[in-house]
Structure formats: C-alpha cells, structure tokens
Amino acid sequence: MNPKIRIVNEEILSDNWYVLKKITYMSERKDGSWESRSRESYDRGNGAAILLYNRERQTVILTRQFRLPTYVNGNESGLLIEACAGLLDNESAEDSIRREAEEETGYRVANVKKIGEAYMSPGSVTEKLHFFAAEYTPAMKVGEGGGVEEEQEDIEVLEYPFEQAIEMVKEGEIIDGKTIMLLQYAQLNRLLDPVPRQQHILIAGPYRSGTGDDPNLIRRNIDFMNETALRVYEAGHLPVLGEWYALPLIEKAGSRKIGDEIFNRIFHPSAVRLLKHCDAVLRIGGSSQGADEMVREALGMGKIVYRDLNEIPQVRF
C-alpha cells in the first residue's frame, strides 16, 4: 500500500445498481504535511472486452446497443457501436470474455489472446478492463447473439470490413473508447495482415541461459527447441533454429569453448542474419537475453512474433 495515503472513512452513497462510495483520505504533501481530501468512487467490478477479427475476410465483429449515459450526454440516438464486452462476474477474465462473446455475438471463439489491461475512467470509476483479441471464422458461429434476455440486453451484431471500421473511428461514427483502442491495436500490430500459406519460423529460446554452461543442461534446452521445431513443422511451416546454423560454423572456425571470442563473434550475429530471411519468430522457454534480443530484432524488422505454439495458424493446403 502507498504509505503516503491513509483511508480515513468510507461512506456508501448508493448500492442500488453498483456501489458508489464517498471516501475520505489523508495524503502526504511534498513538504511532509498531511492533507484531508474526499472523493467519490464508483465500483462496478472489473470487465473485459474483445475484438473478433477474420484475416481471410478482412472483417471485424462489433455490436450496437442503447447506452443511457451517452444519451443524456449528447449522443442523440443513444446507440453506440462497440466491441463485445462485459463484467467479469466472478470469473477469470478469459472465461468471462469467451462467455460474453458467445452471448453477444453468437461466436464461440477458440484461441483468445490477452493484449493488455487499462483503467478506463480512473478519476471516478474503479473498473479495470482486460483487453483481448481472437480470430473468428463462420464455423465458430453457434447462435444469433444479441445478449441475454433476462438481463434486458438488446444487442445488434455487426460485421464490418476492417478498413471501414478504422474509417468510422476517423469520422466519429465509432466513439467508444475501448473499441477505438482495440481497433487501433489491431491496426498497429497488423492483426489482419494475411498470413502466408507457409511461414519460415525462427525458434528463439534459452541456449546457455540458466545452465552455467553445463553441457547436459544445454542439451536439454536444445532438445526442447527441437521438439518445438517438430511441432511447428507438423503445423505445415518451415522451422529453423539459429543453433542449427551457428554451432557448426563456430566449430569450423576453431572455437575452443563456449563464450570465447570466435563463439561470440558468430553465435548471435548469425541468428540475426537468419532472421532477415524468416517470416516470424516463436519465443519459447524461460529467461534468455539472446532470445529476447531476437524478439526485439524481429519487431524492429516488422516480423510476426509468436509467444505460444497455439498462436501459429495451421497451413491450409
């Protein structure tokens, strides 16, 4: 807890829908004196939001529903175009957003990727929002969506071309904060860029890290990366390890031991050269400065970075 903040009193002003409190607290000033302040805090729990996108069709799924607070604050229709979202309701964020996606849009998504968290209105509302993205296909549609009738939800499901959704943000047709954030994340991270039918994927994981240069532990790391490479191959892609190229070259160049001048001159630079000819990097395993550097290099080159085997799409022959 922050030692410069002391909660003095909490008074419940309303618990009709969620909980509105008046909180009195003391805060320490720069000169060391203490000052009393009062603020109102609205606690509606934490929430989650998700952007459903389809690379092949270049589309996103959004929703439209009536939002009373916007209606009384200048939104003439009260209707708001949004990404699917909802409160956690004592579930994990991932479980909650899977349920919300099916209830609101009718799609039962498979691989859900968390992309961040944010406080949306920190001056008055406690809510932290968990952000997700997931690729959808027509085969994942298991219902019509529209929300839960018992909760008086009346939600329209919308499917837009991604570029149109981005243009709607520019034109002020999409003015919901979380939705703008998700769409811009998708744009910046090129989520809807077409995936090549087959990718050349560099496996980046710990080689020496945490081994103390014990050859048995190094072999264990190599075996793990080789097993991962096999799974990437079975998914239809072309895997490669920097070690496959660097180690024979290092030996041929006359290196006497791991970490000598010849080893250091060849090991990492050869992987960077190799990366230039790869489509993506798969970061696996534990701590590794070299693997993390490869990820940074990949991002700087505009390559795809995977952090889990499940993120890698199966090749469609």
Coordinates of C-alpha atoms in Angstrom, one line a residue:
M1 CA 0.0 0.0 0.0
N2 CA 1.1 3.6 -0.6
P3 CA 2.5 4.9 2.7
K4 CA 1.6 8.5 1.7
I5 CA -2.1 7.6 1.5
R6 CA -4.4 6.8 4.6
I7 CA -8.0 5.9 4.1
V8 CA -9.9 7.7 6.9
N9 CA -13.6 6.9 6.2
E10 CA -15.8 5.2 3.6
E11 CA -19.4 6.1 3.2
I12 CA -21.8 4.2 0.9
L13 CA -23.9 6.7 -1.0
S14 CA -25.7 4.2 -3.2
D15 CA -25.8 0.5 -3.8
N16 CA -28.9 0.4 -6.0
W17 CA -27.1 -0.9 -9.1
Y18 CA -23.4 -0.9 -8.2
V19 CA -21.6 0.7 -5.3
L20 CA -21.0 4.4 -5.0
K21 CA -18.8 5.5 -2.1
K22 CA -17.6 8.7 -0.6
I23 CA -14.1 8.1 0.5
T24 CA -12.2 10.5 2.8
Y25 CA -8.4 10.0 2.9
M26 CA -5.3 11.8 4.0
S27 CA -2.4 12.3 1.6
E28 CA 1.1 13.4 2.4
R29 CA 2.3 16.6 0.6
K30 CA 5.8 17.2 -0.7
D31 CA 6.6 19.3 2.4
G32 CA 5.7 16.4 4.7
S33 CA 2.4 17.8 5.9
W34 CA -0.9 15.8 5.6
E35 CA -4.0 17.0 3.8
S36 CA -7.5 15.6 4.0
R37 CA -9.4 15.0 0.8
S38 CA -12.8 13.5 -0.2
R39 CA -13.6 11.8 -3.5
E40 CA -16.5 9.7 -4.8
S41 CA -15.6 6.2 -6.2
Y42 CA -18.0 4.1 -8.3
D43 CA -17.3 0.3 -8.1
R44 CA -18.9 -1.8 -10.8
G45 CA -16.3 -4.5 -10.8
N46 CA -13.8 -5.2 -13.5
G47 CA -14.5 -6.0 -17.1
A48 CA -13.2 -7.5 -20.3
A49 CA -13.5 -6.5 -24.0
I50 CA -12.6 -8.4 -27.1
L51 CA -12.1 -7.7 -30.8
L52 CA -13.2 -10.5 -33.1
Y53 CA -11.4 -10.4 -36.4
N54 CA -11.2 -12.5 -39.6
R55 CA -8.0 -12.3 -41.6
E56 CA -9.3 -14.1 -44.7
R57 CA -12.4 -11.9 -45.0
Q58 CA -10.7 -8.8 -43.6
T59 CA -13.6 -8.2 -41.2
V60 CA -14.3 -7.5 -37.6
I61 CA -17.4 -8.2 -35.4
L62 CA -18.8 -5.3 -33.4
T63 CA -22.1 -4.7 -31.6
R64 CA -24.6 -1.8 -31.3
Q65 CA -26.8 -1.2 -28.3
F66 CA -28.5 1.7 -26.4
R67 CA -26.3 3.3 -23.7
L68 CA -28.3 5.6 -21.5
P69 CA -25.3 7.6 -20.1
T70 CA -24.3 8.6 -23.7
Y71 CA -27.9 9.5 -24.5
V72 CA -28.1 12.1 -21.7
N73 CA -24.7 13.4 -22.7
G74 CA -25.1 14.4 -26.3
N75 CA -25.5 11.1 -28.2
E76 CA -28.8 11.8 -29.9
S77 CA -29.8 8.2 -30.6
G78 CA -28.1 6.7 -27.5
L79 CA -26.9 3.9 -29.7
L80 CA -23.2 3.0 -29.5
I81 CA -21.1 0.8 -31.7
E82 CA -18.8 -1.2 -29.5
A83 CA -16.5 -4.2 -29.3
C84 CA -18.0 -7.1 -27.3
A85 CA -17.5 -6.5 -23.6
G86 CA -18.9 -7.3 -20.2
L87 CA -18.2 -7.5 -16.5
L88 CA -16.2 -10.5 -15.1
D89 CA -19.0 -11.8 -12.8
N90 CA -16.6 -13.8 -10.5
E91 CA -15.0 -15.5 -13.5
S92 CA -11.5 -15.2 -14.9
A93 CA -11.1 -12.5 -17.5
E94 CA -10.6 -15.1 -20.2
D95 CA -13.6 -17.3 -19.2
S96 CA -15.7 -14.2 -19.0
I97 CA -14.9 -12.8 -22.4
R98 CA -15.4 -16.2 -24.1
R99 CA -18.9 -16.3 -22.5
E100 CA -19.7 -12.7 -23.4
A101 CA -18.5 -13.2 -27.0
E102 CA -20.9 -16.1 -27.4
E103 CA -23.8 -14.3 -25.7
E104 CA -23.4 -11.1 -27.5
T105 CA -22.2 -12.1 -31.0
G106 CA -23.1 -15.8 -31.3
Y107 CA -19.5 -16.8 -32.0
R108 CA -17.7 -19.4 -29.8
V109 CA -14.1 -18.4 -30.2
A110 CA -11.2 -20.7 -29.7
N111 CA -7.8 -19.1 -29.3
V112 CA -8.2 -15.9 -27.1
K113 CA -5.2 -13.7 -26.8
K114 CA -4.9 -11.1 -24.0
I115 CA -3.3 -7.9 -25.2
G116 CA -3.4 -5.7 -22.1
E117 CA -5.3 -4.0 -19.2
A118 CA -6.3 -0.4 -18.6
Y119 CA -8.3 1.8 -16.2
M120 CA -10.9 3.5 -18.3
S121 CA -12.0 6.3 -16.1
P122 CA -9.6 6.4 -13.2
G123 CA -10.9 9.7 -11.8
S124 CA -14.2 8.2 -10.6
V125 CA -14.6 4.6 -11.6
T126 CA -12.6 1.7 -10.1
E127 CA -13.1 -0.6 -13.2
K128 CA -10.1 -2.2 -14.8
L129 CA -10.7 -3.5 -18.3
H130 CA -8.9 -6.6 -19.7
F131 CA -8.4 -6.4 -23.4
F132 CA -8.5 -9.5 -25.7
A133 CA -8.4 -10.3 -29.4
A134 CA -9.5 -13.6 -31.2
E135 CA -9.8 -14.7 -34.8
Y136 CA -13.2 -15.9 -35.7
T137 CA -14.5 -18.0 -38.7
P138 CA -18.0 -18.7 -39.9
A139 CA -17.7 -22.2 -38.5
M140 CA -17.5 -20.7 -35.0
K141 CA -21.0 -19.2 -35.2
V142 CA -23.2 -21.2 -32.8
G143 CA -26.0 -18.8 -32.3
E144 CA -27.5 -15.4 -33.2
G145 CA -26.1 -13.5 -30.3
G146 CA -27.9 -10.4 -29.2
G147 CA -27.2 -10.7 -25.5
V148 CA -29.1 -12.3 -22.6
E149 CA -32.8 -11.5 -22.5
E150 CA -33.0 -11.9 -18.7
E151 CA -30.5 -9.1 -18.4
Q152 CA -32.6 -6.9 -20.7
E153 CA -29.9 -6.9 -23.3
D154 CA -30.9 -5.9 -26.9
I155 CA -27.7 -6.1 -28.9
E156 CA -27.3 -5.9 -32.7
V157 CA -24.5 -7.8 -34.1
L158 CA -22.4 -6.0 -36.8
E159 CA -19.8 -7.2 -39.2
Y160 CA -17.7 -4.6 -40.9
P161 CA -14.7 -4.6 -43.2
F162 CA -11.7 -3.7 -41.0
E163 CA -10.8 -0.7 -43.1
Q164 CA -14.3 0.6 -42.9
A165 CA -14.2 0.3 -39.1
I166 CA -11.0 2.2 -39.0
E167 CA -12.6 4.9 -41.2
M168 CA -15.6 5.0 -38.8
V169 CA -13.2 5.9 -36.0
K170 CA -11.8 8.8 -38.1
E171 CA -15.3 10.0 -39.0
G172 CA -16.6 9.9 -35.4
E173 CA -19.1 7.1 -36.1
I174 CA -17.3 4.9 -33.6
I175 CA -16.7 6.9 -30.4
D176 CA -16.4 4.2 -27.7
G177 CA -13.0 4.3 -26.0
K178 CA -12.4 0.5 -25.6
T179 CA -13.4 -0.1 -29.2
I180 CA -11.1 2.5 -30.6
M181 CA -8.3 1.1 -28.5
L182 CA -8.9 -2.4 -29.8
L183 CA -9.2 -1.3 -33.5
Q184 CA -6.0 0.8 -33.3
Y185 CA -4.2 -2.1 -31.6
A186 CA -5.2 -4.4 -34.5
Q187 CA -4.0 -1.7 -37.0
L188 CA -0.7 -1.1 -35.2
N189 CA 0.0 -4.8 -34.7
R190 CA -1.2 -5.8 -38.2
L191 CA -3.6 -8.4 -36.8
L192 CA -5.5 -8.7 -40.0
D193 CA -2.4 -8.9 -42.3
P194 CA -2.9 -12.0 -44.4
V195 CA -0.8 -14.9 -43.0
P196 CA 1.4 -16.6 -45.6
R197 CA 0.2 -20.1 -46.5
Q198 CA 3.6 -21.3 -45.1
Q199 CA 5.9 -19.4 -42.9
H200 CA 9.7 -19.7 -42.2
I201 CA 9.7 -19.6 -38.4
L202 CA 12.8 -19.0 -36.2
I203 CA 12.6 -20.8 -32.8
A204 CA 14.0 -18.5 -30.1
G205 CA 14.6 -19.9 -26.7
P206 CA 17.3 -20.3 -24.0
Y207 CA 20.5 -22.0 -25.1
R208 CA 23.0 -21.2 -22.4
S209 CA 20.8 -19.2 -20.0
G210 CA 20.5 -20.7 -16.6
T211 CA 22.8 -23.7 -17.4
G212 CA 26.1 -22.5 -16.0
D213 CA 27.4 -23.9 -19.4
D214 CA 26.6 -27.4 -18.1
P215 CA 26.6 -29.5 -21.4
N216 CA 23.7 -31.7 -20.1
L217 CA 21.5 -28.7 -19.4
I218 CA 22.4 -27.1 -22.7
R219 CA 21.5 -30.3 -24.5
R220 CA 18.2 -30.3 -22.6
N221 CA 17.5 -26.8 -24.0
I222 CA 18.4 -27.8 -27.5
D223 CA 16.1 -30.9 -27.2
F224 CA 13.2 -28.7 -26.1
M225 CA 13.7 -26.3 -29.0
N226 CA 14.0 -29.3 -31.4
E227 CA 10.7 -30.7 -30.1
T228 CA 9.1 -27.4 -30.6
A229 CA 10.5 -27.2 -34.2
L230 CA 8.9 -30.5 -34.9
R231 CA 5.5 -29.3 -33.8
V232 CA 5.9 -26.2 -36.0
Y233 CA 6.9 -28.4 -38.9
E234 CA 3.8 -30.6 -38.3
A235 CA 1.7 -27.5 -38.4
G236 CA 2.9 -27.0 -42.0
H237 CA 5.6 -24.4 -41.6
L238 CA 9.3 -24.4 -42.0
P239 CA 11.1 -24.2 -38.6
V240 CA 14.7 -23.2 -38.0
L241 CA 17.0 -22.8 -35.0
G242 CA 19.8 -20.3 -35.0
E243 CA 21.8 -23.0 -33.3
W244 CA 21.5 -25.3 -36.4
Y245 CA 23.5 -22.7 -38.4
A246 CA 25.7 -21.1 -35.8
L247 CA 27.2 -24.1 -33.9
P248 CA 28.7 -25.9 -37.0
L249 CA 30.1 -22.6 -38.2
I250 CA 31.6 -21.9 -34.8
E251 CA 33.2 -25.3 -34.6
K252 CA 34.6 -25.0 -38.1
A253 CA 36.0 -21.5 -37.3
G254 CA 38.1 -23.0 -34.5
S255 CA 36.2 -22.1 -31.3
R256 CA 37.7 -23.8 -28.3
K257 CA 34.9 -23.3 -25.8
I258 CA 31.5 -21.7 -25.3
G259 CA 31.8 -18.0 -24.9
D260 CA 35.2 -17.5 -26.4
E261 CA 35.9 -14.8 -29.0
I262 CA 35.0 -16.9 -32.0
F263 CA 31.8 -18.1 -30.4
N264 CA 30.7 -14.6 -29.5
R265 CA 31.6 -13.3 -33.0
I266 CA 29.4 -15.8 -34.8
F267 CA 26.6 -17.0 -32.5
H268 CA 24.2 -14.1 -32.1
P269 CA 25.0 -12.3 -35.4
S270 CA 24.4 -15.4 -37.4
A271 CA 20.9 -15.7 -35.9
V272 CA 20.2 -12.0 -36.8
R273 CA 21.2 -12.7 -40.4
L274 CA 19.0 -15.8 -40.4
L275 CA 16.1 -13.8 -39.0
K276 CA 16.1 -11.5 -42.1
H277 CA 15.1 -14.5 -44.2
C278 CA 12.3 -15.7 -41.8
D279 CA 8.7 -14.6 -41.6
A280 CA 8.3 -14.9 -37.9
V281 CA 9.8 -15.7 -34.5
L282 CA 8.4 -18.1 -31.9
R283 CA 9.7 -17.2 -28.5
I284 CA 9.6 -20.2 -26.2
G285 CA 11.0 -21.3 -22.8
G286 CA 12.4 -19.4 -19.9
S287 CA 14.6 -16.4 -19.4
S288 CA 17.1 -15.7 -22.2
Q289 CA 18.7 -12.4 -23.0
G290 CA 19.6 -13.7 -26.5
A291 CA 16.1 -14.9 -27.3
D292 CA 14.6 -11.6 -26.0
E293 CA 17.0 -9.7 -28.3
M294 CA 15.8 -11.8 -31.2
V295 CA 12.3 -10.8 -30.4
R296 CA 13.3 -7.1 -30.4
E297 CA 15.1 -7.5 -33.7
A298 CA 12.1 -9.2 -35.2
L299 CA 9.7 -6.5 -34.0
G300 CA 12.1 -3.9 -35.4
M301 CA 12.0 -5.7 -38.8
G302 CA 8.2 -5.9 -38.8
K303 CA 8.2 -9.7 -38.4
I304 CA 5.4 -11.7 -36.7
V305 CA 6.2 -12.6 -33.1
Y306 CA 4.5 -15.7 -31.6
R307 CA 4.8 -16.4 -27.9
D308 CA 2.8 -19.7 -27.9
L309 CA 2.6 -22.6 -30.3
N310 CA -1.2 -22.2 -30.2
E311 CA -0.9 -18.8 -31.9
I312 CA 0.6 -20.3 -35.0
P313 CA -2.0 -21.0 -37.6
Q314 CA -2.3 -24.4 -39.3
V315 CA -1.3 -24.2 -43.0
R316 CA -4.2 -24.8 -45.3
F317 CA -3.2 -26.9 -48.2

